[in-house]
Short mmCIF file of C-alpha atoms in Angstrom, two decimals:
data_model
loop_
_atom_site.label_atom_id
_atom_site.label_comp_id
_atom_site.label_asym_id
_atom_site.label_seq_id
_atom_site.Cartn_x
_atom_site.Cartn_y
_atom_site.Cartn_z
CA ASP A 1 0.00 0.01 0.00
CA ILE A 2 1.10 3.57 -0.64
CA VAL A 3 1.88 5.32 2.64
CA MET A 4 0.99 9.00 2.92
CA THR A 5 2.87 11.13 5.44
CA GLN A 6 1.90 14.68 6.33
CA SER A 7 3.76 17.37 8.24
CA PRO A 8 3.29 19.16 10.46
CA LEU A 9 0.47 17.43 12.36
CA SER A 10 -0.51 20.65 14.09
CA LEU A 11 -0.21 24.17 12.73
CA PRO A 12 -1.33 27.30 14.55
CA VAL A 13 -1.46 30.27 12.17
CA THR A 14 -2.06 33.97 12.75
CA PRO A 15 -4.96 35.37 10.67
CA GLY A 16 -3.64 37.00 7.52
CA GLU A 17 -0.46 34.94 7.56
CA PRO A 18 0.36 32.11 5.13
CA ALA A 19 0.25 28.41 5.94
CA SER A 20 1.87 25.42 4.30
CA ILE A 21 1.31 21.68 4.72
CA SER A 22 3.45 18.94 3.24
CA CYS A 23 2.34 15.51 2.04
CA ARG A 24 4.75 12.81 0.94
CA SER A 25 3.91 9.47 -0.62
CA SER A 26 5.94 6.26 -0.47
CA GLN A 27 5.50 5.81 -4.23
CA SER A 28 5.17 8.23 -7.12
CA LEU A 29 1.63 9.44 -7.75
CA LEU A 30 2.43 10.50 -11.30
CA HIS A 31 0.36 8.57 -13.80
CA SER A 32 1.51 7.95 -17.36
CA ASN A 33 -1.17 10.41 -18.45
CA GLY A 34 0.83 13.19 -16.81
CA TYR A 35 -1.48 13.78 -13.86
CA ASN A 36 -0.59 13.39 -10.20
CA TYR A 37 -3.43 11.65 -8.36
CA LEU A 38 -3.08 13.59 -5.13
CA ASP A 39 -5.98 15.40 -3.51
CA TRP A 40 -6.30 17.73 -0.55
CA TYR A 41 -9.37 17.78 1.69
CA VAL A 42 -10.44 19.67 4.76
CA GLN A 43 -12.76 18.52 7.49
CA LYS A 44 -14.11 21.50 9.37
CA PRO A 45 -15.48 21.00 12.88
CA GLY A 46 -18.77 19.11 12.81
CA GLN A 47 -18.75 18.69 9.03
CA SER A 48 -17.95 16.03 6.46
CA PRO A 49 -14.73 16.35 4.49
CA GLN A 50 -14.72 18.61 1.46
CA LEU A 51 -12.48 18.52 -1.58
CA LEU A 52 -10.08 21.46 -1.93
CA ILE A 53 -7.53 20.41 -4.52
CA TYR A 54 -7.48 17.48 -6.95
CA LEU A 55 -4.89 16.20 -9.40
CA GLY A 56 -2.25 17.86 -7.27
CA SER A 57 -3.03 21.44 -8.22
CA ASP A 58 -6.58 21.90 -9.52
CA ARG A 59 -8.90 23.83 -7.21
CA ALA A 60 -12.29 22.24 -6.71
CA SER A 61 -15.40 24.19 -7.54
CA GLY A 62 -16.04 27.06 -5.13
CA VAL A 63 -12.67 26.85 -3.38
CA PRO A 64 -11.15 30.31 -2.74
CA ASP A 65 -8.04 31.15 -4.73
CA ARG A 66 -6.00 31.60 -1.54
CA PHE A 67 -5.72 27.81 -1.57
CA SER A 68 -3.15 26.29 -3.92
CA GLY A 69 -1.61 22.89 -4.44
CA SER A 70 1.74 22.04 -5.92
CA GLY A 71 4.20 19.20 -6.30
CA SER A 72 4.75 16.10 -8.35
CA GLY A 73 5.80 12.51 -7.89
CA THR A 74 6.11 11.96 -4.17
CA ASP A 75 6.24 15.47 -2.67
CA PHE A 76 3.23 17.76 -2.49
CA THR A 77 2.33 20.97 -0.72
CA LEU A 78 -0.90 22.74 0.14
CA LYS A 79 -0.57 26.48 0.66
CA ILE A 80 -2.98 29.00 2.08
CA SER A 81 -1.83 32.47 1.11
CA ARG A 82 -3.66 34.25 3.95
CA MET A 83 -5.18 32.40 6.87
CA GLU A 84 -8.80 33.19 7.70
CA ALA A 85 -10.82 32.11 10.72
CA GLU A 86 -13.08 29.94 8.53
CA ASP A 87 -10.04 27.87 7.44
CA VAL A 88 -9.80 26.15 10.84
CA GLY A 89 -10.04 22.38 10.45
CA VAL A 90 -8.16 19.17 9.78
CA TYR A 91 -6.46 19.04 6.38
CA PHE A 92 -5.52 15.73 4.82
CA CYS A 93 -4.14 14.41 1.61
CA MET A 94 -5.26 11.34 -0.29
CA GLN A 95 -3.72 9.37 -3.12
CA GLY A 96 -6.23 8.26 -5.72
CA LEU A 97 -3.82 6.46 -8.04
CA GLN A 98 -3.73 2.93 -6.74
CA THR A 99 -6.07 0.84 -4.62
CA PRO A 100 -6.30 0.81 -1.72
CA TYR A 101 -6.55 4.59 -1.89
CA THR A 102 -4.79 5.93 1.18
CA PHE A 103 -4.86 9.03 3.33
CA GLY A 104 -2.46 11.15 5.29
CA GLN A 105 -2.75 11.42 9.09
CA GLY A 106 -4.25 14.88 8.92
CA THR A 107 -2.94 18.29 9.93
CA LYS A 108 -4.89 20.29 12.47
CA LEU A 109 -4.89 23.93 11.40
CA ASP A 110 -6.08 26.49 13.93
CA ILE A 111 -5.79 30.11 14.88
CA LYS A 112 -2.74 31.31 16.77
CA GLN B 1 -27.48 20.94 -5.61
CA VAL B 2 -25.62 17.67 -5.16
CA GLN B 3 -26.61 15.83 -2.00
CA LEU B 4 -25.60 12.49 -0.53
CA VAL B 5 -27.84 11.50 2.38
CA GLN B 6 -26.84 8.48 4.40
CA SER B 7 -28.77 6.21 6.72
CA GLY B 8 -28.62 6.76 10.46
CA ALA B 9 -26.40 5.53 13.25
CA GLU B 10 -26.39 1.85 14.09
CA VAL B 11 -25.27 -0.32 16.99
CA LYS B 12 -24.36 -3.90 16.10
CA LYS B 13 -23.08 -6.91 17.94
CA PRO B 14 -19.86 -8.67 16.89
CA GLY B 15 -20.53 -11.15 14.10
CA ALA B 16 -23.58 -9.31 12.83
CA SER B 17 -24.00 -7.69 9.42
CA LEU B 18 -24.49 -4.04 8.57
CA ARG B 19 -25.95 -2.22 5.58
CA VAL B 20 -25.46 1.51 5.13
CA SER B 21 -27.31 3.38 2.41
CA CYS B 22 -26.47 6.58 0.56
CA LYS B 23 -29.21 8.31 -1.40
CA THR B 24 -28.01 10.74 -4.04
CA SER B 25 -29.78 13.70 -5.58
CA GLY B 26 -29.02 16.80 -7.61
CA TYR B 27 -27.16 14.99 -10.37
CA ILE B 28 -27.46 11.97 -12.64
CA SER B 29 -26.36 9.24 -10.26
CA ALA B 30 -25.81 6.69 -13.02
CA THR B 31 -22.97 8.76 -14.46
CA TYR B 32 -20.72 8.81 -11.38
CA ALA B 33 -18.92 6.06 -9.50
CA MET B 34 -19.09 6.05 -5.71
CA ASN B 35 -16.65 5.29 -2.94
CA TRP B 36 -17.03 4.32 0.68
CA VAL B 37 -14.55 5.63 3.23
CA ARG B 38 -14.49 5.18 6.98
CA GLN B 39 -12.80 6.82 9.93
CA ALA B 40 -12.36 4.90 13.17
CA PRO B 41 -11.92 6.90 16.39
CA GLY B 42 -8.53 8.59 16.47
CA GLN B 43 -7.48 7.05 13.15
CA ARG B 44 -6.87 8.40 9.68
CA PHE B 45 -9.45 7.95 6.97
CA GLU B 46 -9.52 4.51 5.35
CA TRP B 47 -10.82 3.61 1.91
CA VAL B 48 -13.34 0.77 1.97
CA GLY B 49 -14.45 0.29 -1.62
CA TRP B 50 -15.57 1.66 -4.99
CA ILE B 51 -18.52 0.89 -7.22
CA SER B 52 -18.80 1.90 -10.87
CA ALA B 53 -21.48 4.24 -12.16
CA ASP B 54 -23.55 1.38 -13.56
CA GLY B 55 -22.91 -0.87 -10.58
CA GLU B 56 -21.27 -3.58 -12.69
CA ILE B 57 -17.77 -3.27 -11.26
CA THR B 58 -16.75 -3.11 -7.62
CA LYS B 59 -13.40 -2.91 -5.87
CA SER B 60 -12.74 -3.18 -2.17
CA SER B 61 -9.74 -3.09 0.10
CA GLN B 62 -8.17 -6.49 0.61
CA LYS B 63 -8.07 -5.61 4.28
CA PHE B 64 -11.74 -6.59 4.50
CA GLN B 65 -11.07 -10.08 3.12
CA GLY B 66 -14.36 -10.40 1.30
CA ARG B 67 -16.53 -9.11 4.18
CA VAL B 68 -17.64 -6.07 2.14
CA THR B 69 -20.26 -5.89 -0.62
CA LEU B 70 -21.02 -2.75 -2.60
CA SER B 71 -24.18 -2.39 -4.65
CA ARG B 72 -26.43 0.29 -6.07
CA ASP B 73 -30.00 0.73 -7.19
CA THR B 74 -29.61 3.06 -10.14
CA SER B 75 -33.36 3.54 -10.51
CA ALA B 76 -33.68 4.76 -6.92
CA ASN B 77 -30.33 6.61 -6.83
CA ILE B 78 -29.19 4.67 -3.77
CA VAL B 79 -25.79 3.15 -3.12
CA TYR B 80 -25.28 0.49 -0.46
CA LEU B 81 -22.40 -0.78 1.62
CA GLN B 82 -22.75 -4.11 3.40
CA VAL B 83 -20.20 -5.32 5.90
CA ASN B 84 -20.45 -8.85 7.26
CA SER B 85 -18.92 -10.53 10.31
CA LEU B 86 -18.57 -7.25 12.13
CA ARG B 87 -15.87 -6.86 14.75
CA SER B 88 -15.10 -4.09 17.22
CA ALA B 89 -12.43 -2.71 14.86
CA ASP B 90 -15.23 -1.88 12.40
CA THR B 91 -16.52 0.79 14.77
CA ALA B 92 -16.22 3.96 12.70
CA VAL B 93 -18.01 6.71 10.87
CA TYR B 94 -18.73 5.50 7.34
CA TYR B 95 -18.98 7.97 4.48
CA CYS B 96 -20.10 7.62 0.90
CA ALA B 97 -18.23 9.94 -1.44
CA ARG B 98 -18.81 10.65 -5.11
CA ASP B 99 -15.98 9.93 -7.50
CA LEU B 100 -14.96 12.92 -9.60
CA GLY B 101 -12.23 10.79 -11.12
CA ASP B 102 -11.38 10.56 -14.79
CA GLY B 103 -11.20 6.78 -14.89
CA ASP B 104 -7.45 6.62 -14.29
CA GLY B 105 -7.74 7.70 -10.68
CA VAL B 106 -10.14 8.77 -7.96
CA SER B 107 -11.04 12.08 -6.34
CA LEU B 108 -13.92 12.49 -3.89
CA ASP B 109 -15.84 15.65 -4.69
CA TYR B 110 -18.98 15.25 -2.57
CA TRP B 111 -19.35 13.37 0.71
CA GLY B 112 -22.32 12.16 2.64
CA GLN B 113 -22.91 13.30 6.21
CA GLY B 114 -21.47 10.10 7.66
CA SER B 115 -23.08 7.13 9.42
CA LEU B 116 -21.77 6.19 12.87
CA VAL B 117 -21.49 2.45 13.31
CA THR B 118 -20.73 1.04 16.73
CA VAL B 119 -19.87 -2.64 17.13
CA SER B 120 -20.15 -3.73 20.72
CA SER B 121 -21.32 -6.72 22.68
#
């Protein structure tokens, strides 16, 4: 199975400041079609997870442009350009390339 | 708007079977595959299985060793997850999640509200 490892696991951020979360996979997520099958999700308190970024860098519908995803192969990063109070939650990555699809441990993002 | 509404919480005894349902609306259900994902207390999310848009193909994690069955009623827009021979380690919140994927991979663009399943004697 592909192992997904996130860091940090906890990230307090001052409103207006940037935030960055790393996700590494034990195998390359780059498909022969040129796409990286790496997604980012957030689970806000009391809610179901929601898709933020898919295929490594594509923002899902309705996601603010302060969220961006980058990386290829085994190293990926989610960046929030300016932290807002509504961004509090647990962020996790998922590889959708190979079954069983696997998830990172989650990074708890909150307000400093 | 797209909605995935799951069945309610359940308490089961070890060895029993469980069926969770996921009713979809707001889109043409027969054009999207569906996944099931679970999260046990204090654990990371875990993929359970995938069912094709037409219900003809299913995949599930080998971890479940054949205890899992995925099905769907395309006429009623309902997707089902059945888990047999339940054990305490199956205690988790189970989610259905729509597959945005392009066929070469999977992304989960809409999730149900979750169904809490507790397995306890």
